[in-house]
Amino acid sequence: MDLRKGKGASAPARAPGETAPGGAALPLAHRVTLNDIAAHAGVSRATVSLVLRKSPLVKEDTRQRIDQAMADLGYVYNRRAANLRSGASRTIGLVLCEIITPNYSQFTAGIDDVLDAESYVGFITNTAEDAARQKRVLVRMQEHGVDGIVLVPAEETRADALEEAHCGGLPCVLAQRRVEGFPADYVGPDYAAGMELVTEHLIGLGHRHIGFIGGVRRIAPLSERLSGFRKALRRHKLKIGPIVPCPVLDRSSGYAAARDLFAQDNPPTALVCYNDIVAFGVMLALTERGLEPGRDVAVVGCDDVAEAGLHRPALTTFTTDPRVVGREAAKLLLRRIENPSRPPEQIIVPPRLIIRQSCGSAAPGRAPAPTVGCSAATQAPKARRPRRPSPQALKGSAGT
């Protein structure tokens, strides 16, 4: 870059304030001011200020001329100065418990949909399920002056820990996971109702020995899922099948859990999985044992991730709509910022049952109830040559 005026050979670029040859300091980059824009557009500084505040008092042709002047000069609005005047930063802190999952990528996209439309910007950080790290992050967010926080709590988050992080005095919305005893707004899926839906569906297909795979963390979504699973079984006076804990972030955990379960006597005829990624791993393990998901053993999941409909067999599951949850969380937080004294609000996003091929197995000797999208096959399992899944097939990540 040539830092000298006029034409000539270019000199090596240097940072503003760096010493030039001969010992002279280079001038700092000039920040375009409202006076510069006014002079360029041939208007007063006050008129430029009205345009920046989107005042209806400025004629359209004058507004366009000022907009063009700002573009010509490379003007960037000084948000920091405006924040000092208004006392608001127009920034939101988004604190996630685990940033790598597709569930939270959709959740984040939903929040950004709303923030962008309202001229806010989000700061995103990850706690990696570490409650101590979460506390540090929450304090730092406030040090940077965010107007509010959307928090997906880390494992073992306690109400008193959130109070110690001064969240009680800051607009805060909890999402996806509740924290008992902390009086905050909440937005999340109805995990219990969703698990009840898929379990009822399996019972309707004739299954009486149904297991559950997934979940090791002490978090609200696990207890809510198990609550719905057990409620459906008890309604029909059925014994609760094996509950097999395993991590839920990739399909290898579901694969290992199902492999061990089906190495035992009297395995279930149907499996309810913590989420879709666990279900994909479960189906890999069944295939390896020569069992066909959707014919020999029914498998259902939770979340309806993009791959669920493309998997073979396609996965029966229920929606948790993370993008919708994200949008509602952002809207609720903005309402809280606008009116901090309003009573706490709770928004529950209802599930939808998505019936596909993986639920098609009926319990041996029982006829399945007619169900759209499910196989009516009732034959007993037939052994096939085991096929070991590739390492690539065991990769994948999941949501809450």
Coordinates of C-alpha atoms in Angstrom, one line a residue:
M1 CA 0.0 0.0 0.0
D2 CA 1.3 3.5 -0.9
L3 CA 1.0 5.6 2.2
R4 CA 2.3 8.8 0.5
K5 CA 0.2 11.3 -1.4
G6 CA 0.5 11.4 -5.2
K7 CA 2.0 8.9 -7.5
G8 CA 5.2 7.0 -7.0
A9 CA 6.7 3.7 -6.0
S10 CA 4.8 1.9 -3.3
A11 CA 6.3 1.6 0.2
P12 CA 5.9 -1.4 2.6
A13 CA 2.6 -1.2 4.5
R14 CA 3.0 -0.3 8.2
A15 CA 0.5 -0.2 11.1
P16 CA -0.9 3.2 12.1
G17 CA 1.5 4.9 14.5
E18 CA 4.5 2.8 13.3
T19 CA 7.8 4.6 12.8
A20 CA 8.6 5.5 9.2
P21 CA 12.1 5.7 7.7
G22 CA 13.9 8.8 9.2
G23 CA 12.2 8.4 12.6
A24 CA 8.8 10.2 11.7
A25 CA 5.6 8.6 13.0
L26 CA 3.0 7.7 10.4
P27 CA -0.3 9.4 10.9
L28 CA -3.1 7.4 12.4
A29 CA -6.0 6.5 10.1
H30 CA -8.6 9.2 9.9
R31 CA -12.1 8.3 11.2
V32 CA -14.8 9.7 9.1
T33 CA -17.0 12.1 11.2
L34 CA -20.4 13.6 10.7
N35 CA -18.8 16.9 9.7
D36 CA -17.0 15.1 6.9
I37 CA -20.3 13.5 5.6
A38 CA -22.1 16.9 5.9
A39 CA -19.4 18.6 3.8
H40 CA -19.4 15.8 1.2
A41 CA -23.2 15.8 0.9
G42 CA -23.6 19.6 1.1
V43 CA -25.9 19.5 4.1
S44 CA -25.6 20.4 7.8
R45 CA -24.3 18.1 10.5
A46 CA -27.7 18.2 12.1
T47 CA -29.3 16.8 9.0
V48 CA -26.8 13.9 8.9
S49 CA -27.6 13.2 12.5
L50 CA -31.3 13.0 11.7
V51 CA -30.6 10.5 8.9
L52 CA -28.6 8.3 11.2
R53 CA -31.5 8.3 13.7
K54 CA -33.9 7.4 10.8
S55 CA -35.9 10.5 11.4
P56 CA -38.9 11.0 9.0
L57 CA -38.2 14.8 8.9
V58 CA -35.5 14.4 6.1
K59 CA -36.6 14.4 2.5
E60 CA -36.0 11.2 0.6
D61 CA -33.6 12.8 -2.0
T62 CA -31.5 14.4 0.8
R63 CA -31.5 11.0 2.7
Q64 CA -30.2 9.2 -0.5
R65 CA -27.5 11.9 -1.0
I66 CA -26.3 11.5 2.6
D67 CA -26.4 7.7 2.3
Q68 CA -24.2 7.9 -0.8
A69 CA -21.8 10.3 1.0
M70 CA -21.4 7.8 3.8
A71 CA -20.7 5.0 1.3
D72 CA -18.2 7.2 -0.6
L73 CA -16.3 8.0 2.6
G74 CA -16.4 4.6 4.1
Y75 CA -18.3 5.8 7.2
V76 CA -18.9 3.2 10.0
Y77 CA -21.5 4.1 12.6
N78 CA -19.9 4.6 16.1
R79 CA -22.0 2.2 18.1
R80 CA -19.9 2.6 21.2
A81 CA -20.6 6.4 21.3
A82 CA -24.3 5.7 20.8
N83 CA -24.3 3.2 23.5
L84 CA -22.9 5.7 26.0
R85 CA -25.7 8.1 25.1
S86 CA -28.5 5.5 25.3
G87 CA -27.1 3.3 28.1
A88 CA -27.8 0.2 25.9
S89 CA -25.3 -1.9 23.9
R90 CA -27.6 -3.6 21.5
T91 CA -25.7 -6.8 22.2
I92 CA -26.9 -10.1 23.6
G93 CA -24.8 -12.9 25.2
L94 CA -25.5 -16.4 24.0
V95 CA -24.0 -19.0 26.4
L96 CA -24.2 -22.6 25.1
C97 CA -23.5 -25.7 27.0
E98 CA -22.0 -27.5 24.0
I99 CA -21.3 -25.6 20.8
I100 CA -20.5 -28.4 18.4
T101 CA -24.0 -30.0 18.0
P102 CA -26.4 -29.5 15.1
N103 CA -29.2 -28.9 17.5
Y104 CA -27.4 -25.8 18.9
S105 CA -26.4 -24.6 15.4
Q106 CA -30.1 -24.4 14.5
F107 CA -30.9 -22.9 17.9
T108 CA -28.3 -20.2 17.3
A109 CA -29.5 -19.5 13.8
G110 CA -33.0 -18.9 15.2
I111 CA -31.7 -16.4 17.7
D112 CA -29.8 -14.6 15.0
D113 CA -32.9 -14.4 12.8
V114 CA -34.5 -12.2 15.5
L115 CA -31.5 -10.2 16.6
D116 CA -30.6 -9.2 13.1
A117 CA -34.1 -8.0 12.4
E118 CA -34.0 -5.9 15.6
S119 CA -30.5 -4.5 15.0
Y120 CA -28.9 -6.5 17.8
V121 CA -25.7 -8.6 17.6
G122 CA -25.0 -11.7 19.6
F123 CA -21.8 -12.8 21.4
I124 CA -21.6 -16.6 21.4
T125 CA -19.5 -18.6 23.9
N126 CA -19.3 -22.3 24.9
T127 CA -19.1 -23.7 28.5
A128 CA -18.4 -27.3 27.4
E129 CA -20.7 -28.5 30.2
D130 CA -18.5 -27.0 32.8
A131 CA -20.4 -25.1 35.5
A132 CA -17.3 -23.2 36.8
R133 CA -16.5 -22.0 33.3
Q134 CA -20.1 -21.0 32.8
K135 CA -19.9 -18.7 35.8
R136 CA -16.8 -17.0 34.5
V137 CA -18.4 -16.6 31.1
L138 CA -21.5 -15.1 32.5
V139 CA -19.5 -12.5 34.5
R140 CA -17.4 -11.6 31.5
M141 CA -20.5 -11.1 29.3
Q142 CA -21.7 -8.6 31.8
E143 CA -18.3 -6.9 32.0
H144 CA -18.6 -6.3 28.2
G145 CA -22.0 -4.7 28.8
V146 CA -24.5 -7.1 27.1
D147 CA -28.1 -6.1 27.5
G148 CA -29.2 -9.6 28.3
I149 CA -28.3 -13.3 28.1
V150 CA -29.8 -16.4 26.6
L151 CA -28.4 -19.3 28.6
V152 CA -28.4 -23.1 27.8
P153 CA -27.3 -24.2 31.3
A154 CA -24.3 -26.5 31.7
E155 CA -24.7 -29.8 33.6
E156 CA -25.1 -29.4 37.4
T157 CA -26.0 -25.7 37.1
R158 CA -27.5 -24.5 40.4
A159 CA -29.7 -21.6 41.0
D160 CA -27.4 -20.1 43.6
A161 CA -24.5 -20.3 41.1
L162 CA -26.5 -18.2 38.7
E163 CA -27.2 -15.7 41.4
E164 CA -23.5 -15.5 42.3
A165 CA -22.9 -14.7 38.6
H166 CA -25.3 -11.7 39.0
C167 CA -27.7 -13.2 36.5
G168 CA -30.6 -12.4 38.9
G169 CA -30.3 -8.6 38.0
L170 CA -29.8 -9.1 34.3
P171 CA -32.4 -9.9 31.7
C172 CA -31.9 -13.6 31.2
V173 CA -33.8 -16.4 29.4
L174 CA -33.0 -20.1 30.0
A175 CA -33.4 -22.3 27.0
Q176 CA -33.6 -26.0 26.4
R177 CA -32.8 -26.8 30.0
R178 CA -34.4 -25.6 33.2
V179 CA -32.7 -24.7 36.5
E180 CA -34.8 -25.6 39.5
G181 CA -35.3 -22.6 41.8
F182 CA -34.0 -19.9 39.5
P183 CA -36.9 -17.5 38.6
A184 CA -36.2 -16.8 34.9
D185 CA -38.0 -16.9 31.6
Y186 CA -37.8 -20.2 29.9
V187 CA -38.2 -21.5 26.3
G188 CA -37.8 -25.2 25.3
P189 CA -39.3 -28.2 23.6
D190 CA -41.8 -30.5 25.3
Y191 CA -39.5 -33.5 25.6
A192 CA -41.9 -35.4 27.9
A193 CA -44.8 -35.1 25.4
G194 CA -42.6 -36.0 22.5
M195 CA -41.3 -39.2 24.2
E196 CA -44.8 -40.0 25.2
L197 CA -45.9 -39.7 21.5
V198 CA -43.2 -42.1 20.2
T199 CA -43.7 -44.6 23.0
E200 CA -47.4 -44.6 22.4
H201 CA -46.8 -45.2 18.7
L202 CA -44.7 -48.2 19.4
I203 CA -47.3 -49.6 21.8
G204 CA -49.9 -49.1 19.1
L205 CA -47.7 -51.2 16.8
G206 CA -48.0 -54.1 19.3
H207 CA -44.7 -53.7 21.2
R208 CA -44.8 -54.7 24.9
H209 CA -41.0 -54.9 25.6
I210 CA -39.6 -51.4 24.9
G211 CA -36.2 -50.2 26.0
F212 CA -34.6 -46.7 26.3
I213 CA -31.1 -45.9 25.2
G214 CA -29.1 -42.7 25.9
G215 CA -28.3 -40.0 28.5
V216 CA -25.8 -39.9 31.3
R217 CA -25.8 -36.3 32.5
R218 CA -27.9 -35.0 35.3
I219 CA -29.9 -32.5 33.2
A220 CA -33.5 -31.7 32.9
P221 CA -34.0 -32.9 29.3
L222 CA -33.1 -36.5 30.4
S223 CA -35.5 -36.6 33.3
E224 CA -38.2 -35.1 31.0
R225 CA -37.6 -37.7 28.3
L226 CA -37.8 -40.6 30.8
S227 CA -40.9 -39.1 32.3
G228 CA -42.7 -39.2 29.0
F229 CA -41.4 -42.7 28.2
R230 CA -42.5 -44.1 31.6
K231 CA -45.9 -42.4 31.5
A232 CA -46.9 -44.1 28.2
L233 CA -45.8 -47.5 29.5
R234 CA -47.6 -47.1 32.8
R235 CA -50.8 -46.0 31.0
H236 CA -50.9 -49.4 29.4
K237 CA -49.8 -51.2 32.5
L238 CA -46.6 -52.3 30.8
K239 CA -43.3 -53.1 32.5
I240 CA -40.6 -50.5 31.9
G241 CA -37.9 -52.1 29.7
P242 CA -34.2 -51.7 30.1
I243 CA -32.9 -48.2 30.4
V244 CA -29.3 -48.1 29.0
P245 CA -27.3 -44.9 29.8
C246 CA -24.7 -43.7 27.2
P247 CA -23.3 -40.3 26.0
V248 CA -25.4 -38.6 23.4
L249 CA -23.0 -36.5 21.3
D250 CA -22.1 -39.1 18.6
R251 CA -23.5 -42.3 17.2
S252 CA -20.6 -44.4 18.4
S253 CA -22.1 -44.3 21.9
G254 CA -25.5 -45.5 20.7
Y255 CA -23.8 -48.2 18.7
A256 CA -21.9 -49.5 21.7
A257 CA -24.9 -49.4 24.0
A258 CA -27.1 -51.3 21.6
R259 CA -24.4 -53.9 20.8
D260 CA -24.1 -54.7 24.5
L261 CA -27.8 -54.7 25.1
F262 CA -28.5 -57.2 22.2
A263 CA -25.7 -59.5 23.4
Q264 CA -27.9 -60.2 26.4
D265 CA -30.9 -62.5 26.7
N266 CA -34.4 -61.3 25.9
P267 CA -33.6 -57.9 24.3
P268 CA -36.4 -55.4 23.6
T269 CA -38.4 -55.6 20.4
A270 CA -38.4 -51.7 20.2
L271 CA -36.0 -49.0 21.3
V272 CA -36.7 -45.4 22.2
C273 CA -33.5 -43.4 21.8
Y274 CA -32.5 -40.1 23.6
N275 CA -31.9 -38.4 20.2
D276 CA -31.6 -39.2 16.5
I277 CA -27.8 -39.5 16.6
V278 CA -28.0 -42.2 19.3
A279 CA -30.6 -43.9 17.1
F280 CA -28.3 -43.9 14.1
G281 CA -25.7 -45.7 16.2
V282 CA -28.3 -48.1 17.5
M283 CA -29.3 -49.0 13.9
L284 CA -25.7 -49.7 13.0
A285 CA -25.4 -52.1 15.9
L286 CA -28.6 -53.9 14.9
T287 CA -27.4 -54.2 11.3
E288 CA -24.1 -55.7 12.5
R289 CA -26.0 -58.4 14.3
G290 CA -28.0 -59.2 11.2
L291 CA -31.2 -57.5 12.4
E292 CA -33.0 -55.0 10.2
P293 CA -34.2 -51.8 11.9
G294 CA -37.9 -51.3 11.0
R295 CA -38.5 -55.0 10.4
D296 CA -36.8 -57.0 13.2
V297 CA -36.5 -54.2 15.8
A298 CA -38.3 -50.9 15.9
V299 CA -36.2 -47.8 16.5
V300 CA -37.3 -44.2 17.2
G301 CA -35.4 -41.0 18.0
C302 CA -35.9 -37.4 19.0
D303 CA -35.1 -34.1 17.3
D304 CA -35.7 -34.8 13.6
V305 CA -32.3 -33.8 12.4
A306 CA -31.7 -33.3 8.7
E307 CA -30.2 -36.8 8.3
A308 CA -33.3 -38.5 9.9
G309 CA -35.3 -38.5 6.7
L310 CA -32.3 -39.4 4.5
H311 CA -31.1 -42.4 6.6
R312 CA -31.9 -45.9 5.4
P313 CA -34.2 -46.9 6.9
A314 CA -35.5 -43.4 7.5
L315 CA -35.9 -42.7 11.2
T316 CA -39.2 -42.3 13.0
T317 CA -38.7 -39.4 15.5
F318 CA -40.3 -36.3 16.9
T319 CA -39.5 -32.7 16.3
T320 CA -37.9 -30.4 18.9
D321 CA -37.7 -27.4 16.5
P322 CA -34.5 -25.8 17.8
R323 CA -34.7 -23.0 15.4
V324 CA -38.2 -22.1 16.6
V325 CA -36.9 -22.4 20.2
G326 CA -34.1 -20.0 19.3
R327 CA -36.4 -17.4 17.8
E328 CA -38.8 -17.6 20.7
A329 CA -35.9 -17.3 23.2
A330 CA -34.6 -14.1 21.4
K331 CA -38.1 -12.6 21.3
L332 CA -38.7 -13.3 24.9
L333 CA -35.4 -11.8 25.9
L334 CA -36.1 -8.6 24.0
R335 CA -39.4 -8.3 25.7
R336 CA -37.7 -8.8 29.0
I337 CA -35.1 -6.1 28.2
E338 CA -38.0 -3.7 27.3
N339 CA -39.9 -4.5 30.5
P340 CA -37.7 -5.9 33.2
S341 CA -40.4 -6.0 35.8
R342 CA -42.8 -8.3 33.9
P343 CA -43.6 -11.7 35.5
P344 CA -41.5 -14.7 34.3
E345 CA -42.8 -16.3 31.1
Q346 CA -42.6 -19.9 29.9
I347 CA -42.9 -20.9 26.3
I348 CA -43.1 -24.7 25.5
V349 CA -42.7 -25.7 21.8
P350 CA -45.0 -28.7 21.2
P351 CA -43.6 -31.8 19.4
R352 CA -44.7 -33.4 16.2
L353 CA -44.5 -37.1 15.5
I354 CA -42.7 -37.9 12.3
I355 CA -43.5 -41.5 11.2
R356 CA -40.9 -43.2 8.9
Q357 CA -39.7 -46.7 8.2
S358 CA -37.6 -47.4 11.3
C359 CA -40.6 -48.0 13.4
G360 CA -42.0 -50.7 11.2
S361 CA -41.2 -53.7 13.3
A362 CA -44.0 -55.3 15.3
A363 CA -43.5 -57.5 18.2
P364 CA -43.4 -61.2 17.1
G365 CA -46.8 -62.8 17.1
R366 CA -48.7 -59.5 17.2
A367 CA -50.3 -57.6 14.3
P368 CA -49.3 -53.9 14.1
A369 CA -51.9 -51.2 14.2
P370 CA -52.3 -49.5 10.8
T371 CA -49.9 -46.5 10.7
V372 CA -48.9 -44.3 7.8
G373 CA -45.3 -44.7 6.8
C374 CA -44.6 -47.9 8.7
S375 CA -44.0 -51.4 7.5
A376 CA -46.7 -53.9 8.5
A377 CA -44.2 -56.8 8.5
T378 CA -44.6 -59.2 11.5
Q379 CA -42.2 -62.0 10.7
A380 CA -39.7 -63.2 13.3
P381 CA -36.1 -61.8 13.1
K382 CA -33.9 -63.6 10.6
A383 CA -30.2 -63.8 11.1
R384 CA -28.0 -62.2 8.4
R385 CA -24.2 -62.1 8.0
P386 CA -22.9 -59.4 10.4
R387 CA -21.6 -56.2 8.8
R388 CA -19.3 -54.1 10.8
P389 CA -19.8 -50.4 10.3
S390 CA -16.9 -48.2 9.1
P391 CA -15.3 -45.6 11.5
Q392 CA -16.8 -42.9 9.3
A393 CA -20.3 -44.3 9.9
L394 CA -19.8 -44.0 13.7
K395 CA -19.1 -40.3 13.5
G396 CA -21.7 -37.7 14.0
S397 CA -22.9 -35.2 16.6
A398 CA -26.1 -34.5 18.3
G399 CA -28.1 -32.0 20.3
T400 CA -29.3 -31.6 23.9

